[in-house]
């Protein structure tokens, strides 16, 4: 049973446009949601996070939106840049205790110049 | 400041063999977690070590074991290797209780690519 789902394996956008990556979850006990970016041959790097008590968190070009009733979150990247091309993972965690993260399968974002 | 370092970067083993992967956490971190990432999948939690004890374990068989040393570094051991154990093994370090802190939250290494033939 996959508790975190990223239903789009890939997404292609033009440079300067908005990229929207989506993530759905099934476990209502999740307290924190995180987005990671992964380049080939590197480990995932933390991008942005949101607590379940918030519905939006912004950091520069990156904004994460959380809709708890729909158990859905999304990552918006505006404007998209070619260097943003990577695999993006959505991850969830229960309790904020630094225990395990549950990851989705990832979405490959390609930003075309 | 070095981040999380893992060794080796690549490894080829034969079915039935045993393997040990190593991880040095980021400076200031005291907790080490291990993840397995199969091709086309997201990372899956294997276990986490804190204060040299296994703190939590994911849905992996006993063939997977680990250890944390007093300097916080960690090893992942896999016995009786199966073809299905071929994956990227990621180590992540963190400071306990600092999940969302950009400096002390989860920091991943580049991983060890294990191929079982």
GROMACS .gro file of C-alpha atoms in nm:
model
  230
    1UNK     CA    1   0.000   0.000   0.000
    2UNK     CA    2   0.163   0.319  -0.119
    3UNK     CA    3   0.092   0.594   0.132
    4UNK     CA    4   0.252   0.872  -0.071
    5UNK     CA    5   0.173   0.891  -0.441
    6UNK     CA    6   0.320   1.098  -0.717
    7UNK     CA    7   0.105   1.005  -1.013
    8UNK     CA    8   0.300   1.193  -1.279
    9UNK     CA    9   0.628   1.016  -1.360
   10UNK     CA   10   0.742   1.312  -1.567
   11UNK     CA   11   0.668   1.676  -1.644
   12UNK     CA   12   0.812   1.901  -1.912
   13UNK     CA   13   0.787   2.282  -1.902
   14UNK     CA   14   0.939   2.578  -2.077
   15UNK     CA   15   1.194   2.797  -1.906
   16UNK     CA   16   1.028   3.089  -1.730
   17UNK     CA   17   0.692   2.915  -1.694
   18UNK     CA   18   0.543   2.762  -1.381
   19UNK     CA   19   0.612   2.401  -1.285
   20UNK     CA   20   0.351   2.230  -1.069
   21UNK     CA   21   0.435   1.896  -0.913
   22UNK     CA   22   0.164   1.707  -0.732
   23UNK     CA   23   0.157   1.459  -0.445
   24UNK     CA   24  -0.127   1.271  -0.276
   25UNK     CA   25  -0.116   1.087   0.053
   26UNK     CA   26  -0.346   0.844   0.229
   27UNK     CA   27  -0.227   0.852   0.591
   28UNK     CA   28  -0.399   1.130   0.784
   29UNK     CA   29  -0.143   1.086   1.064
   30UNK     CA   30   0.132   1.253   0.862
   31UNK     CA   31   0.244   1.576   1.028
   32UNK     CA   32   0.512   1.705   0.798
   33UNK     CA   33   0.560   1.705   0.426
   34UNK     CA   34   0.885   1.763   0.250
   35UNK     CA   35   1.005   1.799  -0.106
   36UNK     CA   36   1.344   1.676  -0.216
   37UNK     CA   37   1.527   1.727  -0.543
   38UNK     CA   38   1.759   1.462  -0.681
   39UNK     CA   39   2.014   1.492  -0.958
   40UNK     CA   40   2.165   1.177  -1.113
   41UNK     CA   41   2.451   1.029  -0.908
   42UNK     CA   42   2.366   1.250  -0.611
   43UNK     CA   43   2.158   1.199  -0.300
   44UNK     CA   44   1.826   1.379  -0.252
   45UNK     CA   45   1.862   1.737  -0.132
   46UNK     CA   46   1.603   1.909   0.084
   47UNK     CA   47   1.403   2.174  -0.096
   48UNK     CA   48   1.110   2.292   0.114
   49UNK     CA   49   0.874   2.158   0.377
   50UNK     CA   50   0.537   2.230   0.532
   51UNK     CA   51   0.374   2.141   0.859
   52UNK     CA   52   0.021   2.002   0.859
   53UNK     CA   53  -0.098   2.306   1.052
   54UNK     CA   54  -0.020   2.532   0.758
   55UNK     CA   55  -0.158   2.545   0.407
   56UNK     CA   56   0.124   2.729   0.234
   57UNK     CA   57   0.497   2.776   0.267
   58UNK     CA   58   0.711   2.986   0.039
   59UNK     CA   59   1.085   3.001  -0.016
   60UNK     CA   60   1.201   3.210  -0.307
   61UNK     CA   61   1.083   3.053  -0.631
   62UNK     CA   62   0.941   2.751  -0.448
   63UNK     CA   63   0.598   2.735  -0.285
   64UNK     CA   64   0.433   2.431  -0.134
   65UNK     CA   65   0.056   2.417  -0.091
   66UNK     CA   66  -0.118   2.169   0.139
   67UNK     CA   67  -0.485   2.074   0.114
   68UNK     CA   68  -0.547   1.851   0.416
   69UNK     CA   69  -0.909   1.774   0.334
   70UNK     CA   70  -0.804   1.642  -0.006
   71UNK     CA   71  -0.481   1.489   0.130
   72UNK     CA   72  -0.300   1.664  -0.149
   73UNK     CA   73   0.005   1.884  -0.173
   74UNK     CA   74   0.173   2.055  -0.461
   75UNK     CA   75   0.506   2.222  -0.529
   76UNK     CA   76   0.508   2.530  -0.749
   77UNK     CA   77   0.829   2.653  -0.908
   78UNK     CA   78   0.810   3.002  -1.057
   79UNK     CA   79   0.985   3.084  -1.280
   80UNK     CA   80   1.124   2.748  -1.385
   81UNK     CA   81   1.490   2.734  -1.482
   82UNK     CA   82   1.686   2.467  -1.675
   83UNK     CA   83   1.885   2.396  -1.357
   84UNK     CA   84   1.561   2.285  -1.193
   85UNK     CA   85   1.561   1.976  -1.416
   86UNK     CA   86   1.579   1.683  -1.172
   87UNK     CA   87   1.366   1.418  -1.004
   88UNK     CA   88   1.143   1.562  -0.733
   89UNK     CA   89   1.033   1.346  -0.443
   90UNK     CA   90   0.749   1.417  -0.208
   91UNK     CA   91   0.800   1.273   0.143
   92UNK     CA   92   0.591   1.259   0.457
   93UNK     CA   93   0.668   1.210   0.824
   94UNK     CA   94   0.461   1.137   1.133
   95UNK     CA   95   0.505   1.323   1.455
   96UNK     CA   96   0.798   1.546   1.369
   97UNK     CA   97   1.022   1.314   1.565
   98UNK     CA   98   1.280   1.272   1.296
   99UNK     CA   99   1.187   0.913   1.236
  100UNK     CA  100   1.129   0.762   0.898
  101UNK     CA  101   1.029   0.948   0.586
  102UNK     CA  102   0.781   0.789   0.348
  103UNK     CA  103   0.859   0.882  -0.011
  104UNK     CA  104   0.662   0.889  -0.333
  105UNK     CA  105   0.811   0.745  -0.650
  106UNK     CA  106   0.922   1.082  -0.779
  107UNK     CA  107   0.849   1.306  -1.077
  108UNK     CA  108   1.114   1.383  -1.338
  109UNK     CA  109   1.096   1.754  -1.420
  110UNK     CA  110   1.253   1.873  -1.742
  111UNK     CA  111   1.279   2.248  -1.799
  112UNK     CA  112   1.347   2.328  -2.162
  113UNK     CA  113   1.543   2.643  -2.254
  114UNK     CA  114   3.227   2.113   0.604
  115UNK     CA  115   3.185   1.766   0.460
  116UNK     CA  116   2.829   1.649   0.430
  117UNK     CA  117   2.727   1.286   0.453
  118UNK     CA  118   2.985   1.056   0.302
  119UNK     CA  119   2.919   0.701   0.193
  120UNK     CA  120   3.154   0.427   0.082
  121UNK     CA  121   3.198   0.257  -0.149
  122UNK     CA  122   3.019   0.440  -0.430
  123UNK     CA  123   2.968   0.126  -0.637
  124UNK     CA  124   2.978  -0.242  -0.550
  125UNK     CA  125   2.914  -0.567  -0.736
  126UNK     CA  126   2.841  -0.880  -0.534
  127UNK     CA  127   2.729  -1.233  -0.609
  128UNK     CA  128   2.406  -1.386  -0.482
  129UNK     CA  129   2.449  -1.532  -0.136
  130UNK     CA  130   2.738  -1.307  -0.041
  131UNK     CA  131   2.742  -1.053   0.237
  132UNK     CA  132   2.806  -0.680   0.202
  133UNK     CA  133   2.890  -0.392   0.435
  134UNK     CA  134   2.817  -0.032   0.345
  135UNK     CA  135   2.954   0.262   0.541
  136UNK     CA  136   2.830   0.608   0.625
  137UNK     CA  137   2.984   0.908   0.799
  138UNK     CA  138   2.725   1.163   0.910
  139UNK     CA  139   2.738   1.536   0.862
  140UNK     CA  140   2.921   1.722   1.137
  141UNK     CA  141   2.683   1.801   1.424
  142UNK     CA  142   2.441   1.521   1.340
  143UNK     CA  143   2.382   1.230   1.577
  144UNK     CA  144   2.126   1.015   1.398
  145UNK     CA  145   2.176   0.795   1.092
  146UNK     CA  146   1.903   0.648   0.875
  147UNK     CA  147   1.937   0.406   0.587
  148UNK     CA  148   1.716   0.391   0.280
  149UNK     CA  149   1.697   0.157  -0.018
  150UNK     CA  150   1.604   0.305  -0.354
  151UNK     CA  151   1.521   0.052  -0.623
  152UNK     CA  152   1.512   0.160  -0.986
  153UNK     CA  153   1.209   0.377  -1.059
  154UNK     CA  154   1.103   0.388  -0.694
  155UNK     CA  155   1.132   0.633  -0.413
  156UNK     CA  156   1.367   0.565  -0.122
  157UNK     CA  157   1.232   0.314   0.130
  158UNK     CA  158   1.321   0.334   0.497
  159UNK     CA  159   1.533   0.046   0.627
  160UNK     CA  160   1.617   0.159   0.982
  161UNK     CA  161   1.745   0.443   1.193
  162UNK     CA  162   2.021   0.448   1.454
  163UNK     CA  163   2.054   0.686   1.745
  164UNK     CA  164   2.281   0.652   2.046
  165UNK     CA  165   2.417   0.329   1.894
  166UNK     CA  166   2.073   0.167   1.909
  167UNK     CA  167   1.828   0.079   1.635
  168UNK     CA  168   1.551   0.329   1.695
  169UNK     CA  169   1.299   0.229   1.432
  170UNK     CA  170   1.289  -0.030   1.156
  171UNK     CA  171   1.107  -0.044   0.825
  172UNK     CA  172   0.966  -0.348   0.652
  173UNK     CA  173   1.294  -0.521   0.575
  174UNK     CA  174   1.400  -0.876   0.668
  175UNK     CA  175   1.656  -0.961   0.934
  176UNK     CA  176   1.917  -1.008   0.661
  177UNK     CA  177   1.949  -0.631   0.687
  178UNK     CA  178   2.132  -0.522   1.000
  179UNK     CA  179   2.322  -0.220   1.108
  180UNK     CA  180   2.545  -0.062   1.361
  181UNK     CA  181   2.625   0.285   1.486
  182UNK     CA  182   2.960   0.367   1.638
  183UNK     CA  183   3.041   0.615   1.919
  184UNK     CA  184   3.153   0.871   1.658
  185UNK     CA  185   2.801   0.846   1.505
  186UNK     CA  186   2.919   0.674   1.187
  187UNK     CA  187   2.719   0.375   1.077
  188UNK     CA  188   2.734   0.051   0.881
  189UNK     CA  189   2.464  -0.134   0.693
  190UNK     CA  190   2.513  -0.508   0.655
  191UNK     CA  191   2.317  -0.727   0.420
  192UNK     CA  192   2.356  -1.107   0.441
  193UNK     CA  193   2.263  -1.374   0.189
  194UNK     CA  194   2.228  -1.126  -0.095
  195UNK     CA  195   1.943  -1.167  -0.340
  196UNK     CA  196   1.914  -1.026  -0.690
  197UNK     CA  197   1.634  -0.806  -0.559
  198UNK     CA  198   1.874  -0.635  -0.321
  199UNK     CA  199   2.027  -0.453  -0.618
  200UNK     CA  200   1.955  -0.087  -0.549
  201UNK     CA  201   2.095   0.248  -0.447
  202UNK     CA  202   2.148   0.254  -0.071
  203UNK     CA  203   2.120   0.600   0.079
  204UNK     CA  204   2.239   0.711   0.418
  205UNK     CA  205   2.086   1.018   0.577
  206UNK     CA  206   2.201   1.192   0.892
  207UNK     CA  207   2.016   1.436   1.112
  208UNK     CA  208   2.007   1.584   1.460
  209UNK     CA  209   1.744   1.423   1.676
  210UNK     CA  210   1.436   1.643   1.707
  211UNK     CA  211   1.539   1.880   1.428
  212UNK     CA  212   1.341   1.740   1.138
  213UNK     CA  213   1.268   2.065   0.963
  214UNK     CA  214   1.582   2.259   1.042
  215UNK     CA  215   1.771   2.322   0.719
  216UNK     CA  216   2.102   2.257   0.893
  217UNK     CA  217   2.010   1.971   1.119
  218UNK     CA  218   1.730   1.799   0.933
  219UNK     CA  219   1.776   1.501   0.705
  220UNK     CA  220   2.088   1.529   0.488
  221UNK     CA  221   2.146   1.251   0.238
  222UNK     CA  222   2.468   1.111   0.107
  223UNK     CA  223   2.517   1.030  -0.262
  224UNK     CA  224   2.456   0.663  -0.200
  225UNK     CA  225   2.616   0.328  -0.271
  226UNK     CA  226   2.504   0.154  -0.588
  227UNK     CA  227   2.487  -0.219  -0.511
  228UNK     CA  228   2.454  -0.465  -0.795
  229UNK     CA  229   2.391  -0.831  -0.713
  230UNK     CA  230   2.466  -1.076  -0.995
   0.00000   0.00000   0.00000
